[in-house]
JSON list of C-alpha atoms in Angstrom, two decimals:
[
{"chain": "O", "resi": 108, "resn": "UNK", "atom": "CA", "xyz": [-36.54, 88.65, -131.02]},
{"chain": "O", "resi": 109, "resn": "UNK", "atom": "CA", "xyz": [-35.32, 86.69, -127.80]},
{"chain": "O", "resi": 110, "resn": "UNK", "atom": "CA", "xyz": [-33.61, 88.80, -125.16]},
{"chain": "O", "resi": 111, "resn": "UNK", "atom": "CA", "xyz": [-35.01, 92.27, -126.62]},
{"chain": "O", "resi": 112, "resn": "UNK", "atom": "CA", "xyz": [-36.49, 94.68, -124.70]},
{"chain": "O", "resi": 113, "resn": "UNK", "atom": "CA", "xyz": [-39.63, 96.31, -124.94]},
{"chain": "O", "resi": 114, "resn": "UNK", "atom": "CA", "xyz": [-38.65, 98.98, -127.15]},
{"chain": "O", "resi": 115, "resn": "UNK", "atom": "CA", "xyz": [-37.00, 97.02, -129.35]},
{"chain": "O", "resi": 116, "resn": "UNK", "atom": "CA", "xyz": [-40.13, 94.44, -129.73]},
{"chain": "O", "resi": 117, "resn": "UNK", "atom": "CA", "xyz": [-42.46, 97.80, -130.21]},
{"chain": "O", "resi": 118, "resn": "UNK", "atom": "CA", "xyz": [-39.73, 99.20, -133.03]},
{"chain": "O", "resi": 119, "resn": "UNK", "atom": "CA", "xyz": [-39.62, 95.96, -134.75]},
{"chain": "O", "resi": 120, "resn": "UNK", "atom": "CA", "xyz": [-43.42, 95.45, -134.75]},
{"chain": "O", "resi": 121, "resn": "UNK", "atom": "CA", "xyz": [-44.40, 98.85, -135.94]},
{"chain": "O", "resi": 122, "resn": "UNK", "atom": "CA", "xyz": [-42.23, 98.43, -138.91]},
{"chain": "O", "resi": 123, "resn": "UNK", "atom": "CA", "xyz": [-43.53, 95.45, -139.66]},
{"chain": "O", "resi": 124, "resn": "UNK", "atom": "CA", "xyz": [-44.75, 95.18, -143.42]},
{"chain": "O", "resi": 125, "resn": "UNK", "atom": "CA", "xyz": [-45.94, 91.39, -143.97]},
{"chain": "O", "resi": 126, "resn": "UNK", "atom": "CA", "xyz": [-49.16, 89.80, -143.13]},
{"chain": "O", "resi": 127, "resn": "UNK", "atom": "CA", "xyz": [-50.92, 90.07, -139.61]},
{"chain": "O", "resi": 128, "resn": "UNK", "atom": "CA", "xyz": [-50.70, 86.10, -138.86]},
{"chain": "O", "resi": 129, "resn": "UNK", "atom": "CA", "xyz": [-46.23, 86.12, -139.56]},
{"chain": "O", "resi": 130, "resn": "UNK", "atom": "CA", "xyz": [-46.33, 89.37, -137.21]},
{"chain": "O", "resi": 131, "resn": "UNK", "atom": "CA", "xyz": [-48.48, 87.63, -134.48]},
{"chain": "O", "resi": 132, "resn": "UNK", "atom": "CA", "xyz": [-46.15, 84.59, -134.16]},
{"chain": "O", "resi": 133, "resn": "UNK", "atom": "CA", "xyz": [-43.19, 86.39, -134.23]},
{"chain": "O", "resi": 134, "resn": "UNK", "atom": "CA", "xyz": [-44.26, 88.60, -131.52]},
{"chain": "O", "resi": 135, "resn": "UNK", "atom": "CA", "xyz": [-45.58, 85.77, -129.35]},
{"chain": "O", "resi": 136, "resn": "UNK", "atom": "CA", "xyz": [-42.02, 84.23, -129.93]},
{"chain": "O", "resi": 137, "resn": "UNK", "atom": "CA", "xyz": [-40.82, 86.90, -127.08]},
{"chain": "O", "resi": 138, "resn": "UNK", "atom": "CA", "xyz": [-43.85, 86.12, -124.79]},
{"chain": "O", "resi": 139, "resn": "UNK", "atom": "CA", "xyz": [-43.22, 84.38, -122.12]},
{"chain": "O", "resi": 140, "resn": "UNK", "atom": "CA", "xyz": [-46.35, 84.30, -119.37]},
{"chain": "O", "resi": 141, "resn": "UNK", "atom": "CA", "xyz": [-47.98, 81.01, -120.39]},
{"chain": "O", "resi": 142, "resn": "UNK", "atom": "CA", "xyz": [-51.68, 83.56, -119.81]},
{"chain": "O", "resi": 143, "resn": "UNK", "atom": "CA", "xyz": [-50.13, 85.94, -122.47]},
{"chain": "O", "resi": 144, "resn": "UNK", "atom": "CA", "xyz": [-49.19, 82.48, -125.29]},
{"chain": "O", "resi": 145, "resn": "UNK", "atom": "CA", "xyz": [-53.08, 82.10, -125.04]},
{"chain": "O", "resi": 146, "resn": "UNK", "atom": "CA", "xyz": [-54.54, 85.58, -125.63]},
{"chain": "O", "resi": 147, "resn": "UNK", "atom": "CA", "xyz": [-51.62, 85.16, -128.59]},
{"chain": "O", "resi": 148, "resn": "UNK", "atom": "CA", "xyz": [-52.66, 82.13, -129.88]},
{"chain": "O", "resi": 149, "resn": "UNK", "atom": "CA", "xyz": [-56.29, 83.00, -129.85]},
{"chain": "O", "resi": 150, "resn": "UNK", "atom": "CA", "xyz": [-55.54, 86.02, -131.56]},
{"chain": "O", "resi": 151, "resn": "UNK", "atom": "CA", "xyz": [-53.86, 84.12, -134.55]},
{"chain": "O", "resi": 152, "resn": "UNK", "atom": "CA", "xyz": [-56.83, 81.95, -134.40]},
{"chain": "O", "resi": 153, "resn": "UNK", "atom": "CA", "xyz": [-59.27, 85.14, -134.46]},
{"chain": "O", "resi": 154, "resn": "UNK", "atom": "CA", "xyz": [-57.51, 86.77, -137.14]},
{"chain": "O", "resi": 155, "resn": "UNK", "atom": "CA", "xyz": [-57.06, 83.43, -139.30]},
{"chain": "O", "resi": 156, "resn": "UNK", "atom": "CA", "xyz": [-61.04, 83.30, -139.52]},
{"chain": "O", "resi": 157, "resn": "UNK", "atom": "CA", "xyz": [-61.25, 87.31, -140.48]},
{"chain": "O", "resi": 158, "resn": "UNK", "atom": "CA", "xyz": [-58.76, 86.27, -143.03]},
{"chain": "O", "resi": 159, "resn": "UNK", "atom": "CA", "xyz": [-60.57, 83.24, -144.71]},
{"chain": "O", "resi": 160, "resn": "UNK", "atom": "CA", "xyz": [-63.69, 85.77, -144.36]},
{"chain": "O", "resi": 161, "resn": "UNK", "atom": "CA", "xyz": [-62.28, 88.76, -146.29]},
{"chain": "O", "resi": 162, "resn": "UNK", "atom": "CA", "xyz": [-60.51, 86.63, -148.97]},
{"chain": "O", "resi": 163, "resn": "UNK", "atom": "CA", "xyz": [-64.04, 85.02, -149.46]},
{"chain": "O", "resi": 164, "resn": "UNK", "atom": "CA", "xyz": [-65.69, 89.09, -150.14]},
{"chain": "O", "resi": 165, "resn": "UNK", "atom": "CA", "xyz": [-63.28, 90.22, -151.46]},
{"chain": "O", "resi": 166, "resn": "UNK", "atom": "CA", "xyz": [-61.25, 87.35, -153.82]},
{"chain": "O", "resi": 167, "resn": "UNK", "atom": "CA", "xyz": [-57.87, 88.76, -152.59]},
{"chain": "O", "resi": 168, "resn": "UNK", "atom": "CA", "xyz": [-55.65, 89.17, -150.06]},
{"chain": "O", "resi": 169, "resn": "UNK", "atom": "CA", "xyz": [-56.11, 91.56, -147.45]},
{"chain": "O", "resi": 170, "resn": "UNK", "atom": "CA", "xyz": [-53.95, 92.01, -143.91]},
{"chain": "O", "resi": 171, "resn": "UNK", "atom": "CA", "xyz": [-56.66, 92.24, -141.43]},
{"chain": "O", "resi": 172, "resn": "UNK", "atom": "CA", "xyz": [-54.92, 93.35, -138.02]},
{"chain": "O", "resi": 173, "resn": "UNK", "atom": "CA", "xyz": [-52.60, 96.51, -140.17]},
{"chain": "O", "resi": 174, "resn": "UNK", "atom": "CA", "xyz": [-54.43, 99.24, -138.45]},
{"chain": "O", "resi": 175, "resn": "UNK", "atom": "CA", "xyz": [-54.66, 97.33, -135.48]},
{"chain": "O", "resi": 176, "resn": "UNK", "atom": "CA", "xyz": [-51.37, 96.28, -134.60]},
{"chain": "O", "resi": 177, "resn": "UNK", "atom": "CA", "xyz": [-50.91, 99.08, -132.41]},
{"chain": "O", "resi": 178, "resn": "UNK", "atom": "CA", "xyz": [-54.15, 98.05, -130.06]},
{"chain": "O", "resi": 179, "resn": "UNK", "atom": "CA", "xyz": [-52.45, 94.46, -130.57]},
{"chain": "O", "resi": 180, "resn": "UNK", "atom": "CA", "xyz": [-49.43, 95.25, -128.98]},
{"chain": "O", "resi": 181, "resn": "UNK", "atom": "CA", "xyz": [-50.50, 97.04, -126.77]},
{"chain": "O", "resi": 182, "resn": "UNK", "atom": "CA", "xyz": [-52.70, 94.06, -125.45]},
{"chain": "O", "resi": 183, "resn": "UNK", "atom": "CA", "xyz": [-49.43, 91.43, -125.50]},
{"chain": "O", "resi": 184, "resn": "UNK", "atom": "CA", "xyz": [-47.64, 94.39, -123.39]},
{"chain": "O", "resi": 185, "resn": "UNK", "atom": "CA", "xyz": [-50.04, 94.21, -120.64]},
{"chain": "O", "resi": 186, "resn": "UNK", "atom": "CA", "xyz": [-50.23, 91.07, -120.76]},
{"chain": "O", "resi": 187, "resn": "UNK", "atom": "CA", "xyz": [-46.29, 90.36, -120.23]},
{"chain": "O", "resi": 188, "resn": "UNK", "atom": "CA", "xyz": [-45.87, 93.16, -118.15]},
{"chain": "O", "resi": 189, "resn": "UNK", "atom": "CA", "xyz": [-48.52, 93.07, -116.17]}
]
């Protein structure tokens, strides 16, 4: 994902069909502002905890952040753009 620009990062993302916490740190792997690594890594952090949480409910496996990638991204963006 180095040296990609935005639209490849957003085309990449989207398409994305494996579990939200792989698809955070491989997006944060283009971040560079260290303010932007932070919101990232508390995201994984966030999203490991709603994990652990819906696999206790539930018994299985469940990709918390699917319908929210796009609201995810679009969060990183700012950040790095910004």
């Amino acid at each position: 994902m180095k040296g990609k620009d935005v639209e490849e990062v957003i085309g990449y993302a989207m398409g994305l069909e494996e579990d939200s916490i792989i698809f955070c740190y491989q997006i944060m792997e283009v971040i560079k502002s260290d303010r932007a690594r932070k919101l990232g890594k508390a995201i994984v952090g966030q999203e490991k905890q709603h994990v652990l949480k819906f696999l206790e409910i539930k018994g299985e496996w469940v990709d918390p952040l699917r319908d929210r990638r796009e609201l995810f991204l679009g969060t990183i963006l700012r950040e790095v753009m910004g």
